[in-house]
Amino acid sequence: MIIAVVGSGVASDELCALAEEVGREVARQGAVLVTGGREGVMAAASRGAHDEGGITVGILPGTDARDANPWVEIPIATGMGQARNVVVVTSANAVIAVGGEYGTLSEIAHALKIGKPVIGLHTWELAKGFTQQDEGVVLATSPQEAVNLAVALAQE
Amino acid sequence: MIIAVVGSGVASDELCALAEEVGREVARQGAVLVTGGREGVMAAASRGAHDEGGITVGILPGTDARDANPWVEIPIATGMGQARNVVVVTSANAVIAVGGEYGTLSEIAHALKIGKPVIGLHTWELAKGFTQQDEGVVLATSPQEAVNLAVALAQE
Amino acid sequence: MIIAVVGSGVASDELCALAEEVGREVARQGAVLVTGGREGVMAAASRGAHDEGGITVGILPGTDARDANPWVEIPIATGMGQARNVVVVTSANAVIAVGGEYGTLSEIAHALKIGKPVIGLHTWELAKGFTQQDEGVVLATSPQEAVNLAVALAQE
Amino acid sequence: MIIAVVGSGVASDELCALAEEVGREVARQGAVLVTGGREGVMAAASRGAHDEGGITVGILPGTDARDANPWVEIPIATGMGQARNVVVVTSANAVIAVGGEYGTLSEIAHALKIGKPVIGLHTWELAKGFTQQDEGVVLATSPQEAVNLAVALAQE
C-alpha cells in the first residue's frame, strides 16, 4: 500500500510535528510513504517514516535527485514542475493532507477528482454541498486517526 | 494575451450561458482563449469566443485531437491526463473559473500557486485568511466584469 | 491540420534556411505550425510560417511565455521541461524533423511510437530493419517535398 | 544509486534473459532498479532484481498501479502516458537499454539530452559523428559489463 502525505514546503513546528508522527504511523503500518520530496511537511513526514524503517519515496519537481530531503530513500526526479503533484496523488492509494497552501490544495483536488480518499489534518475544509461528486476531505483529529482512516479507505 | 477559462465538463445551462458570454468577451478584447478543450463550460466558452472570431485553443487530456469540442480551432493533445490542467493555467496570463468541481479546483490551486490572477464566477470560495500567499480568487458578478478583471490583472 | 516542425535549438544557417522554408510551406498549405517554441530550427520555422500569415504555436518547456521566439503567436508554457516534447508530437497530425540532436531524436521516437508520420530533412536515419513496427522516418529532399509528404500522410 | 533499465514491452526470450540478468546485477550492486513497470524487458529486469532482494520501482504510463508487473515493489502510477518515459530516465543516475523499439529510443534520446550515461545491450546504435554533444550510447557485451559501466559512469 502507498500513502501520500501532502503539505507545504514551509510549515510551522506544530504542523511538522503532526506530519512526522503521520510518517511514523505510515511506516508502522507497513505502507510505503510518498511525498513531494522537498522541505516542510514533506521532510517531516519522510523523517518520521524513515526513522521507523519505512520506505520513503519523493516525487520531485526538478531534474536533480539531490533536491530531495535527507530522509527520502528513493528520489524520483520528474523535471515536470508542478505537474509532479498529479503523480504524487495518482501513485497513492490514499492521501493525507497536513496543513497546506495552494500546492497542497491542488493535490487534494486532483486526488478527489480521480476518486482517491483524502484525509485532512488542519487542512483546507472544502465547502460541503458544493459538489455532489463525493464526500470530499475526511477530517481527522490526530496523526494516528488520519493514518487509520487512510489505510481503511484505501482498502475499500 | 491568453485567457484561460476553466470549469466542469458537465455544467448547468446557466453556467454554460455564463461561460459562453465570457468566451465572447475574451474574443472581443482580442485575447486568445485557452480551455481544457472538452464539454460543458469548456465547450460553451469556446463556442462564444469562436462565434466572435476569436482564436480558441483546447489543451486536451487524451492523445486524440478529435476529442476536442467543435469550437476549438487549435487542439493540443497532450496525452498527459489530469496533468494537462497544469498546462492550461501555466500557459495563461489570467484564469477565469466558471462554476467547477474538483478538476476546476485543481486548476484554481495551480494558478494561485504560480501567481496567476484567478477570477471566479459562481465558483469555489476559498476560505479567506487561510493563507498569507495572496488574495486568492477575485470574485466577479458578470461575464464582462470577469473578463475586464482578467485583462487588467494580466497586465499588472 | 497541425504540422509539427522539430529540430535543434542551435542550428546552422543552412538548416535554419531549410526550416524557414518548411514553415512558409506549412502556412501556404493552410496548416497550423507547432514547434517547441525556442531558437534555432524552431525559430526559423516559426518565422517562415508567420511571414506567410500562418498560425504559429510554441509548446515551451518552461513556465514563462516570454521564452518563446518572436514569431510564436500562441505560446503554450507547459512548465514540464523535456516532457513538452511529447506534447509537441502528440498534438500534430504529422511531424517534420529538420536536422536535430538528441532532443529531436526523442521527438522522432515518440512520434513513431504513437504512429504519427515523421518526415526527415537532413535528420537521423534510423537503421532500417531494426524494428518491424513501421517504416520509420520518411526522407525528403526539399522543404516543399517534406510538407507535401506530411500533408499527404496526415490525411491517410 | 538508481539504475533505469529500459526496453520494449514485447521482447524475445533472449532479450528477456539478458534483462533479467541485468536486474539481478543491479540488485547485487545495491542499486535501486527503475523501469517503466510493464511487460517484456521491464518485467524481466524487475523479476531479476526482485529475486535478488533489490528494490524495484515501476513508473507507469496509466493511472492504475495494478498495471505493474508482479515484480514491481513500488508502482508509481503517473497517468501521463508516454511522458512517463521522461520520468524514468530523469530519475536515474544511469540508464541501461536492452533491445528496444521506438519507446526505448525515446528514453535513450531523453537520457542523452540531459546528460545521463546510457549503456546499450543489443540496442539502437546511433550513428557516430552525427552529433558533437557527447559519445552517445556506450555498448556493452554482457549484463554484468552493462551494470559495471552504469555504476562507474553514474559515479563520475
XYZ file of C-alpha atoms in Angstrom:
624
model
C 0.000 0.000 0.000
C 1.196 3.519 -0.811
C 0.131 6.501 1.307
C 0.894 10.030 0.118
C 1.410 12.814 2.637
C 0.975 16.259 1.103
C 1.588 19.639 2.686
C 3.501 22.839 2.369
C 7.238 23.153 1.873
C 7.235 25.856 4.546
C 5.392 24.787 7.680
C 5.160 25.615 11.382
C 6.785 23.436 14.031
C 3.340 22.257 15.060
C 2.421 21.077 11.566
C 5.821 19.433 11.125
C 5.362 17.541 14.409
C 1.998 16.279 13.163
C 3.485 15.308 9.795
C 6.400 13.478 11.409
C 4.011 11.429 13.526
C 1.896 10.689 10.435
C 5.033 9.443 8.682
C 5.930 7.246 11.663
C 2.491 5.698 11.695
C 2.517 5.089 7.917
C 5.749 3.125 8.332
C 4.473 1.237 11.384
C 1.510 0.055 9.357
C 3.846 -1.239 6.652
C 2.855 1.214 3.934
C 5.244 2.985 1.559
C 5.305 6.775 2.075
C 5.165 9.023 -0.980
C 5.660 12.789 -0.724
C 6.746 15.632 -2.973
C 10.247 15.106 -1.595
C 11.051 18.663 -0.516
C 11.053 20.548 2.803
C 8.468 21.379 5.459
C 5.656 18.857 5.840
C 7.243 16.618 3.179
C 10.547 16.418 5.040
C 8.898 15.883 8.423
C 6.747 13.012 7.193
C 9.731 11.433 5.429
C 11.847 11.716 8.588
C 9.164 10.027 10.640
C 8.733 7.143 8.231
C 12.466 6.740 7.716
C 13.139 6.636 11.458
C 10.638 3.790 11.786
C 12.372 1.850 8.997
C 9.758 2.564 6.334
C 10.344 3.096 2.627
C 10.190 6.761 1.607
C 9.667 7.969 -1.965
C 9.988 11.623 -3.007
C 8.428 12.731 -6.308
C 10.458 15.852 -7.100
C 9.502 18.783 -9.341
C 13.030 19.301 -10.621
C 15.558 17.221 -12.512
C 18.082 16.772 -9.686
C 17.647 13.989 -7.134
C 19.833 15.947 -4.736
C 16.938 18.330 -4.187
C 15.283 15.647 -2.077
C 15.291 15.982 1.691
C 17.725 13.643 3.523
C 15.027 11.189 4.566
C 13.909 10.329 1.057
C 15.308 6.908 0.224
C 14.005 6.812 -3.366
C 14.029 10.202 -5.099
C 12.046 10.307 -8.365
C 13.193 13.409 -10.236
C 10.438 14.200 -12.717
C 11.571 17.523 -14.194
C 7.880 18.329 -14.629
C 7.446 21.138 -12.129
C 4.002 21.405 -10.574
C 2.730 18.534 -12.720
C 4.558 16.271 -10.296
C 1.707 16.976 -7.860
C -0.531 14.877 -10.101
C 1.945 11.994 -9.918
C 2.123 12.162 -6.115
C -1.589 11.559 -5.680
C -2.120 9.259 -8.666
C 0.507 6.890 -7.322
C -1.087 6.694 -3.852
C -3.891 4.513 -2.535
C -4.869 7.290 -0.140
C -3.725 10.840 0.549
C -3.227 12.600 3.890
C -3.079 16.407 3.758
C -1.346 18.166 6.662
C -1.901 21.909 6.650
C -1.096 23.180 3.246
C -1.271 26.109 0.920
C -2.187 26.231 -2.754
C 0.132 23.455 -3.889
C -1.454 21.160 -1.336
C -4.903 22.266 -2.414
C -4.050 21.245 -5.977
C -3.084 17.796 -4.727
C -6.308 17.465 -2.711
C -8.331 18.493 -5.761
C -6.548 16.111 -8.132
C -6.972 13.264 -5.647
C -10.697 13.876 -5.195
C -11.109 14.270 -8.955
C -9.752 10.771 -9.568
C -11.548 9.247 -6.609
C -8.709 8.766 -4.137
C -9.586 9.027 -0.426
C -8.255 12.254 1.123
C -7.832 12.621 4.884
C -7.183 16.080 6.305
C -5.295 17.256 9.374
C -5.520 21.019 9.884
C -6.046 21.487 6.185
C -8.483 23.025 3.689
C -12.118 22.473 4.583
C -13.857 22.424 1.244
C -17.387 23.771 1.382
C -19.847 20.970 1.956
C -22.619 20.721 -0.600
C -20.682 22.458 -3.326
C -20.288 19.253 -5.248
C -22.218 16.031 -5.474
C -19.210 14.057 -6.604
C -18.359 12.547 -3.224
C -17.849 13.435 0.365
C -14.628 15.375 -0.077
C -11.918 15.618 2.538
C -12.393 13.364 5.578
C -11.213 15.254 8.638
C -9.066 13.548 11.274
C -8.111 14.871 14.686
C -4.807 13.053 15.232
C -1.985 11.547 13.135
C -2.937 8.045 14.190
C -6.574 8.559 13.275
C -5.516 10.029 9.935
C -3.402 7.008 9.024
C -6.033 4.555 10.277
C -8.616 6.276 8.077
C -6.254 6.323 5.100
C -5.496 2.622 5.392
C -9.154 1.719 5.878
C -10.374 3.845 2.966
C -7.554 2.642 0.700
C -8.698 -0.924 1.212
C -12.306 -0.282 0.268
C -2.726 37.879 -24.236
C -4.006 34.410 -23.314
C -7.004 33.977 -21.017
C -7.887 30.511 -19.708
C -11.474 29.647 -18.860
C -11.753 26.648 -16.551
C -14.871 24.831 -15.425
C -16.571 21.493 -15.311
C -17.140 19.214 -18.285
C -20.707 18.734 -17.068
C -22.430 22.027 -16.324
C -25.899 23.533 -15.987
C -27.443 25.650 -18.728
C -26.976 28.686 -16.511
C -23.259 28.107 -16.081
C -22.843 27.363 -19.784
C -24.588 30.635 -20.656
C -22.181 32.498 -18.384
C -19.199 30.677 -19.881
C -20.319 31.394 -23.432
C -20.579 35.084 -22.663
C -17.152 35.008 -21.029
C -15.776 33.434 -24.211
C -17.426 36.103 -26.350
C -15.919 38.858 -24.261
C -12.447 37.296 -24.302
C -12.575 37.308 -28.112
C -13.952 40.848 -28.257
C -10.998 42.055 -26.209
C -8.619 40.396 -28.663
C -7.273 37.728 -26.325
C -6.652 34.090 -27.208
C -8.936 31.678 -25.309
C -7.420 28.563 -23.760
C -9.580 25.846 -22.205
C -9.286 22.138 -21.445
C -10.971 21.537 -24.804
C -13.774 19.237 -23.692
C -17.521 19.667 -22.952
C -19.594 21.754 -20.542
C -18.050 25.057 -19.532
C -15.078 24.454 -21.829
C -17.290 23.971 -24.892
C -19.522 26.929 -24.046
C -16.619 29.322 -23.639
C -15.022 28.048 -26.851
C -18.305 28.477 -28.753
C -18.636 32.041 -27.543
C -15.102 33.008 -28.499
C -15.295 31.200 -31.831
C -18.563 32.920 -32.745
C -16.892 36.275 -32.156
C -13.994 35.339 -34.424
C -11.508 34.703 -31.634
C -8.744 32.098 -31.555
C -9.626 29.073 -29.403
C -7.076 26.605 -28.053
C -8.044 23.352 -26.305
C -5.434 21.587 -24.144
C -6.737 18.004 -24.138
C -6.038 15.256 -21.596
C -6.009 12.489 -24.221
C -3.944 11.732 -27.310
C -6.678 12.310 -29.908
C -7.392 15.803 -31.195
C -10.866 14.646 -32.214
C -11.841 14.671 -28.537
C -11.957 18.457 -28.736
C -15.302 20.205 -28.869
C -16.256 21.636 -32.291
C -15.355 25.208 -31.385
C -11.712 24.501 -30.620
C -9.659 25.767 -33.526
C -6.299 24.581 -32.214
C -6.460 21.290 -30.306
C -3.318 20.441 -28.313
C -3.499 16.738 -27.491
C -1.174 16.215 -24.538
C -1.780 12.578 -23.642
C -0.986 13.588 -20.057
C -4.367 13.137 -18.417
C -5.043 15.444 -15.481
C -1.564 16.930 -15.740
C -2.922 18.899 -18.677
C -4.688 21.067 -16.083
C -1.286 22.434 -15.127
C -0.588 23.344 -18.750
C -3.924 25.146 -19.120
C -3.170 27.594 -16.320
C 0.582 27.887 -16.859
C 0.006 28.977 -20.442
C -2.474 31.709 -19.462
C -1.913 35.288 -18.358
C -5.056 35.083 -16.252
C -7.620 32.418 -15.394
C -11.412 32.714 -15.164
C -13.176 29.916 -13.263
C -16.864 29.382 -14.039
C -18.547 27.041 -11.579
C -16.446 23.951 -11.320
C -15.885 20.759 -9.440
C -12.631 19.190 -8.317
C -10.847 19.400 -11.663
C -11.532 23.117 -11.731
C -10.394 23.443 -8.137
C -7.076 21.869 -9.114
C -6.671 24.470 -11.845
C -7.501 27.320 -9.470
C -4.981 25.980 -6.968
C -2.204 25.528 -9.534
C -2.834 29.020 -10.883
C -2.696 30.643 -7.436
C 0.396 28.592 -6.576
C 2.307 30.046 -9.534
C 0.936 33.542 -9.045
C -1.548 33.826 -11.906
C -4.615 36.011 -11.329
C -7.794 33.933 -10.868
C -11.239 35.451 -11.331
C -14.262 33.472 -10.174
C -17.865 33.364 -11.397
C -20.052 31.101 -9.252
C -17.022 29.081 -8.258
C -15.137 27.869 -5.181
C -14.810 30.482 -2.470
C -11.583 29.628 -0.760
C -11.595 30.473 2.910
C -10.148 33.904 3.484
C -7.270 34.089 5.909
C -6.196 30.501 5.396
C -3.100 31.555 3.554
C -0.901 34.604 3.511
C 0.344 33.966 -0.017
C -2.004 36.346 -1.773
C -5.605 37.350 -2.061
C -6.854 34.189 -3.750
C -9.794 34.104 -6.123
C -11.173 37.510 -7.145
C -14.942 37.235 -7.383
C -16.821 38.761 -10.314
C -20.553 39.184 -10.710
C -20.870 39.138 -14.506
C -19.008 37.713 -17.511
C -17.986 41.174 -18.639
C -16.647 42.085 -15.207
C -14.774 38.787 -15.070
C -13.011 39.410 -18.374
C -12.280 43.041 -17.541
C -10.691 41.942 -14.275
C -8.726 39.196 -16.025
C -7.344 41.575 -18.629
C -6.491 44.219 -16.046
C -4.792 41.799 -13.659
C -2.926 40.080 -16.506
C -1.364 43.387 -17.461
C -0.094 44.179 -13.971
C -4.400 20.250 -39.729
C -1.444 20.680 -37.389
C 2.133 20.090 -38.583
C 4.959 19.971 -36.048
C 8.454 21.001 -37.062
C 11.114 19.682 -34.695
C 14.821 20.401 -34.666
C 17.646 21.689 -32.585
C 17.692 24.972 -30.677
C 21.179 25.588 -32.050
C 21.358 25.075 -35.787
C 23.490 26.047 -38.801
C 22.393 28.744 -41.238
C 21.751 26.033 -43.806
C 19.396 24.100 -41.539
C 17.638 27.302 -40.483
C 17.076 28.227 -44.132
C 15.513 24.817 -44.733
C 13.351 25.142 -41.629
C 12.181 28.606 -42.593
C 11.102 27.368 -45.989
C 9.316 24.423 -44.350
C 7.452 26.887 -42.143
C 6.491 29.002 -45.145
C 5.123 25.978 -46.964
C 3.171 24.768 -43.909
C 1.448 28.154 -43.776
C 0.835 28.236 -47.536
C -0.951 24.922 -47.289
C -3.192 26.302 -44.537
C -1.903 24.148 -41.692
C -1.159 25.331 -38.150
C 2.540 25.145 -37.254
C 3.531 23.691 -33.888
C 7.111 23.796 -32.623
C 8.906 23.691 -29.291
C 8.851 27.493 -29.377
C 12.539 28.193 -28.795
C 15.520 29.147 -31.011
C 17.305 27.570 -33.962
C 15.155 25.370 -36.175
C 12.074 26.186 -34.087
C 12.502 29.919 -34.548
C 13.279 29.628 -38.252
C 10.197 27.531 -38.980
C 8.023 29.880 -36.922
C 9.405 32.910 -38.757
C 8.636 31.341 -42.113
C 5.073 30.423 -41.202
C 4.444 33.774 -39.526
C 5.713 35.708 -42.532
C 3.235 33.811 -44.721
C 0.362 34.688 -42.375
C 0.100 31.260 -40.762
C -0.778 30.443 -37.160
C 2.265 29.522 -35.059
C 2.089 27.653 -31.755
C 5.096 27.162 -29.459
C 4.957 24.439 -26.793
C 7.528 25.681 -24.299
C 9.456 23.678 -21.697
C 9.405 26.470 -19.125
C 6.722 28.396 -17.278
C 7.274 31.760 -18.943
C 5.635 32.575 -22.284
C 8.279 35.231 -22.855
C 10.770 32.437 -23.570
C 9.081 31.945 -26.930
C 10.772 33.215 -30.071
C 9.219 36.388 -31.566
C 7.355 34.529 -34.331
C 5.297 32.372 -31.993
C 1.781 33.758 -31.947
C 0.405 31.330 -29.362
C 2.924 30.351 -26.674
C 1.875 27.374 -24.540
C 4.048 27.422 -21.432
C 3.937 23.900 -20.033
C 6.452 24.066 -17.186
C 7.134 20.378 -17.877
C 10.676 20.534 -19.208
C 11.567 17.839 -21.718
C 8.137 16.224 -21.341
C 6.898 19.036 -23.552
C 8.498 17.143 -26.456
C 5.768 14.536 -26.063
C 3.099 17.234 -26.318
C 4.632 18.709 -29.475
C 4.330 15.466 -31.419
C 1.108 14.200 -29.845
C -0.665 17.388 -30.868
C 0.444 17.136 -34.504
C -1.048 15.242 -37.436
C 2.437 14.840 -38.894
C 5.982 15.738 -37.831
C 8.821 17.165 -39.919
C 12.312 16.818 -38.427
C 14.957 19.230 -39.685
C 18.459 18.268 -38.589
C 18.380 17.686 -34.899
C 20.269 16.364 -31.951
C 19.061 14.236 -29.067
C 16.000 16.308 -28.206
C 14.853 15.988 -31.791
C 15.552 12.278 -31.735
C 13.280 11.953 -28.697
C 10.502 13.683 -30.626
C 11.001 11.431 -33.655
C 10.899 8.368 -31.424
C 7.772 9.483 -29.530
C 6.041 10.279 -32.822
C 6.860 6.902 -34.376
C 5.853 5.167 -31.133
C 2.344 6.615 -31.329
C 2.050 6.142 -35.074
C 2.446 9.713 -36.336
C 4.065 10.162 -39.769
C 7.603 11.572 -39.497
C 9.305 13.227 -42.448
C 13.014 13.933 -42.233
C 15.210 16.615 -43.802
C 18.895 16.137 -43.005
C 17.992 14.289 -39.837
C 18.572 10.987 -38.046
C 18.480 7.968 -40.330
C 17.266 5.189 -38.106
C 18.661 1.798 -39.043
C 16.316 0.037 -41.410
C 15.211 -3.408 -40.324
C 15.781 -2.780 -36.653
C 12.084 -2.721 -35.968
C 9.032 -4.211 -37.614
C 6.708 -1.561 -36.242
C 6.556 0.565 -39.382
C 8.720 2.218 -41.955
C 10.226 4.845 -39.702
C 11.318 8.263 -40.878
C 10.338 9.145 -44.464
C 13.192 11.085 -46.025
C 12.527 14.190 -48.094
C 14.975 16.102 -50.235
C 13.422 19.585 -50.138
C 11.200 21.645 -47.829
C 8.331 21.539 -50.298
C 8.551 17.768 -50.657
C 8.683 17.430 -46.859
C 5.495 19.429 -46.375
C 3.731 17.698 -49.245
C 4.575 14.330 -47.705
C 3.489 15.492 -44.260
C 0.132 16.722 -45.523
C -0.463 13.583 -47.589
C 0.482 11.191 -44.788
C -1.526 13.158 -42.210
C -4.623 12.677 -44.327
C -4.270 8.898 -44.611
C 22.040 4.924 -6.658
C 19.194 4.442 -9.116
C 19.688 2.492 -12.356
C 16.963 2.542 -15.014
C 16.543 -0.401 -17.352
C 14.602 0.481 -20.496
C 13.381 -1.798 -23.247
C 10.373 -2.984 -25.135
C 7.174 -4.283 -23.579
C 7.257 -7.112 -26.105
C 10.630 -8.838 -26.236
C 12.223 -12.123 -27.269
C 13.229 -14.757 -24.734
C 16.852 -13.915 -25.417
C 16.394 -10.226 -24.616
C 14.344 -11.047 -21.519
C 17.091 -13.352 -20.273
C 19.603 -10.530 -20.696
C 17.292 -8.075 -18.949
C 16.694 -10.443 -16.041
C 20.419 -10.838 -15.509
C 20.853 -7.051 -15.696
C 18.196 -6.707 -12.993
C 19.939 -9.288 -10.813
C 23.238 -7.480 -11.122
C 21.679 -4.088 -10.354
C 20.307 -5.540 -7.114
C 23.586 -7.275 -6.248
C 25.384 -3.944 -6.512
C 22.885 -2.398 -4.108
C 21.235 -0.023 -6.566
C 17.505 0.662 -6.837
C 16.020 -0.525 -10.155
C 13.646 1.786 -12.013
C 11.735 0.636 -15.094
C 8.560 1.596 -16.941
C 6.804 -1.071 -14.868
C 5.144 -3.039 -17.674
C 5.901 -6.303 -19.504
C 8.758 -7.634 -21.643
C 12.167 -6.227 -20.790
C 10.703 -4.189 -17.917
C 9.186 -7.271 -16.266
C 12.285 -9.383 -16.781
C 14.605 -6.818 -15.228
C 12.211 -6.319 -12.318
C 11.988 -10.068 -11.730
C 15.758 -10.369 -11.654
C 16.211 -7.524 -9.195
C 13.325 -8.658 -7.021
C 14.644 -12.212 -6.824
C 17.956 -10.845 -5.552
C 16.197 -8.831 -2.860
C 16.559 -5.463 -4.584
C 14.105 -2.572 -4.543
C 12.104 -2.294 -7.778
C 10.254 0.841 -8.876
C 7.883 0.935 -11.869
C 6.977 4.306 -13.401
C 3.687 3.508 -15.121
C 2.024 5.353 -18.012
C -1.501 4.789 -16.703
C -3.380 5.717 -13.551
C -3.734 2.205 -12.118
C -0.943 0.682 -10.044
C -2.319 -2.757 -10.838
C -0.926 -2.388 -14.357
C 2.530 -3.001 -12.913
C 4.186 -6.366 -13.413
C 4.266 -8.608 -10.304
C 7.910 -7.874 -9.501
C 7.451 -4.137 -9.084
C 7.521 -3.380 -5.377
C 6.819 0.354 -5.703
C 4.465 1.235 -8.569
C 4.341 4.949 -9.426
C 1.197 5.498 -11.486
C 1.743 8.736 -13.353
C -1.303 8.908 -15.637
C 0.931 10.793 -18.090
C 1.187 8.266 -20.902
C 4.422 8.388 -22.863
C 5.634 11.362 -20.852
C 6.435 8.842 -18.134
C 9.435 7.856 -20.261
C 10.974 11.201 -19.364
C 10.479 10.486 -15.665
C 12.094 7.051 -15.934
C 15.379 8.444 -17.230
C 15.379 11.713 -15.292
C 15.094 9.806 -12.017
C 18.044 7.519 -12.826
C 21.778 8.019 -12.322
C 22.419 5.844 -15.362
C 20.299 4.064 -17.964
C 20.737 0.591 -19.453
C 18.862 -0.071 -22.709
C 18.181 -3.700 -23.582
C 16.931 -4.146 -27.141
C 14.119 -1.757 -27.674
C 11.835 -0.214 -30.202
C 10.697 3.393 -30.524
C 9.639 3.860 -26.902
C 13.088 2.771 -25.816
C 14.687 5.042 -28.374
C 12.778 7.975 -26.859
C 14.194 7.096 -23.455
C 17.735 6.824 -24.820
C 17.344 10.198 -26.521
C 15.910 11.934 -23.453
C 18.699 10.480 -21.299
C 21.462 11.618 -23.661
C 19.780 15.025 -23.984
C 20.030 15.616 -20.222
C 23.493 14.102 -19.934
C 22.762 10.766 -18.280
C 25.079 7.865 -19.130
C 23.372 5.314 -21.408
C 24.692 1.770 -21.746
C 23.329 -0.413 -24.537
C 22.861 -4.160 -24.848
C 21.601 -5.216 -28.286
C 20.023 -1.800 -28.730
C 19.984 1.163 -31.105
C 23.398 2.120 -32.421
C 23.159 5.808 -33.032
C 25.263 6.994 -35.911
C 28.654 8.138 -34.699
C 29.640 11.633 -35.669
C 26.108 12.847 -36.093
C 26.332 14.961 -33.005
C 29.141 16.594 -31.102
C 27.198 16.620 -27.833
C 28.834 13.547 -26.349
C 29.746 9.990 -27.105
C 26.224 8.617 -27.147
C 25.315 5.070 -26.187
C 28.131 3.060 -24.625
C 27.884 -0.514 -25.884
C 28.277 -3.451 -23.516
C 28.605 -7.110 -24.393
C 27.188 -8.720 -21.252
C 24.720 -7.873 -18.477
C 27.491 -7.703 -15.911
C 29.579 -5.376 -18.058
C 26.499 -3.198 -18.650
C 25.836 -2.779 -14.929
C 29.503 -2.238 -14.123
C 29.642 0.513 -16.746
C 26.398 2.045 -15.479
C 27.624 2.159 -11.889
C 31.021 3.529 -12.886
C 29.604 6.225 -15.174
C 26.929 7.172 -12.641
C 29.628 7.903 -10.108
C 31.626 10.210 -12.368
